[in-house]
């Protein structure tokens, strides 16, 4: 194969390189994940995150279905997907798709709002043009191989929150009283106990309210339910183990899933690909 490549002309080399698909992940930072994706065809089946997903399209046409409509983003556009909103994703042309994405936890975004109790901003149009926001995004997505400077991270979160608030036409629905301190305690409890079954009565004791009221307030504050938040913490840990090469067979038990099937199902529902395919795409970047 090596000899064949060496003997190929420049056009042949370009074709060989062009078909390489990969995911690249930046070093993790609290409340933030950054990735770059390069692929062809329809990559992601319908799935949802518990974070804001903010992206910039670099090459190709980024296509996806979102809130009942087909969407497309070209280079220079910004994509804004809200927590718990179902969407898929693929390349709109045979030339493939390259983009960078930022996943921002609602709790961190909330810290950048002018008022801590403000509702989370909801931008109705998922594909927008905003040169100011593009520049802000590029400052955080420009160097994925590097850790994000703490001061840049804080500035970035504040700037993102401001720009999203300017574009927001309607906030996420929320109760008049959000019980912010109690919900922060519930969130901390879920993070500390993500790898075991958590019962509703445990959360009731932490929050000091019944489970149904708790769910409403938690969703208002963090954009998702306690159950979904717990599942995402398990999947987050699972991905970290996958990236250091741990076999898939043992990850389910280590991260609190009932069995391998349970793990596979939740992974696909959240990321739109199977655990094996996800690991393959990240591993290809290291070949």
Short mmCIF file of N, CA and C in Angstrom, two decimals, residues 107-115 154 157-162:
data_model
loop_
_atom_site.label_atom_id
_atom_site.label_comp_id
_atom_site.label_asym_id
_atom_site.label_seq_id
_atom_site.Cartn_x
_atom_site.Cartn_y
_atom_site.Cartn_z
N UNK A 107 -25.49 24.84 32.92
CA UNK A 107 -25.09 25.44 34.19
C UNK A 107 -23.95 26.44 34.00
N UNK A 108 -23.03 26.14 33.10
CA UNK A 108 -21.92 27.05 32.84
C UNK A 108 -22.41 28.26 32.05
N UNK A 109 -23.26 28.04 31.06
CA UNK A 109 -23.79 29.16 30.31
C UNK A 109 -24.57 30.10 31.23
N UNK A 110 -25.32 29.54 32.16
CA UNK A 110 -26.10 30.36 33.08
C UNK A 110 -25.20 31.30 33.88
N UNK A 111 -23.99 30.81 34.22
CA UNK A 111 -23.08 31.65 35.00
C UNK A 111 -22.64 32.88 34.24
N UNK A 112 -22.77 32.86 32.90
CA UNK A 112 -22.39 34.02 32.11
C UNK A 112 -23.51 35.01 31.87
N UNK A 113 -24.73 34.69 32.32
CA UNK A 113 -25.86 35.61 32.15
C UNK A 113 -25.76 36.77 33.12
N UNK A 114 -26.42 37.88 32.78
CA UNK A 114 -26.36 39.06 33.64
C UNK A 114 -26.97 38.79 35.00
N UNK A 115 -28.03 38.01 35.02
CA UNK A 115 -28.70 37.68 36.27
C UNK A 115 -28.77 36.17 36.42
N UNK A 154 -13.52 31.97 30.78
CA UNK A 154 -14.51 32.80 31.46
C UNK A 154 -15.03 33.91 30.55
N UNK A 157 -17.36 32.29 27.87
CA UNK A 157 -18.70 31.95 28.37
C UNK A 157 -19.56 33.20 28.50
N UNK A 158 -18.98 34.26 29.02
CA UNK A 158 -19.73 35.51 29.17
C UNK A 158 -20.14 36.07 27.80
N UNK A 159 -19.22 36.05 26.85
CA UNK A 159 -19.53 36.57 25.51
C UNK A 159 -20.58 35.73 24.79
N UNK A 160 -20.47 34.41 24.93
CA UNK A 160 -21.45 33.52 24.31
C UNK A 160 -22.84 33.77 24.90
N UNK A 161 -22.92 33.86 26.21
CA UNK A 161 -24.21 34.09 26.87
C UNK A 161 -24.84 35.39 26.39
N UNK A 162 -24.03 36.42 26.21
CA UNK A 162 -24.54 37.71 25.76
C UNK A 162 -25.07 37.63 24.33
#
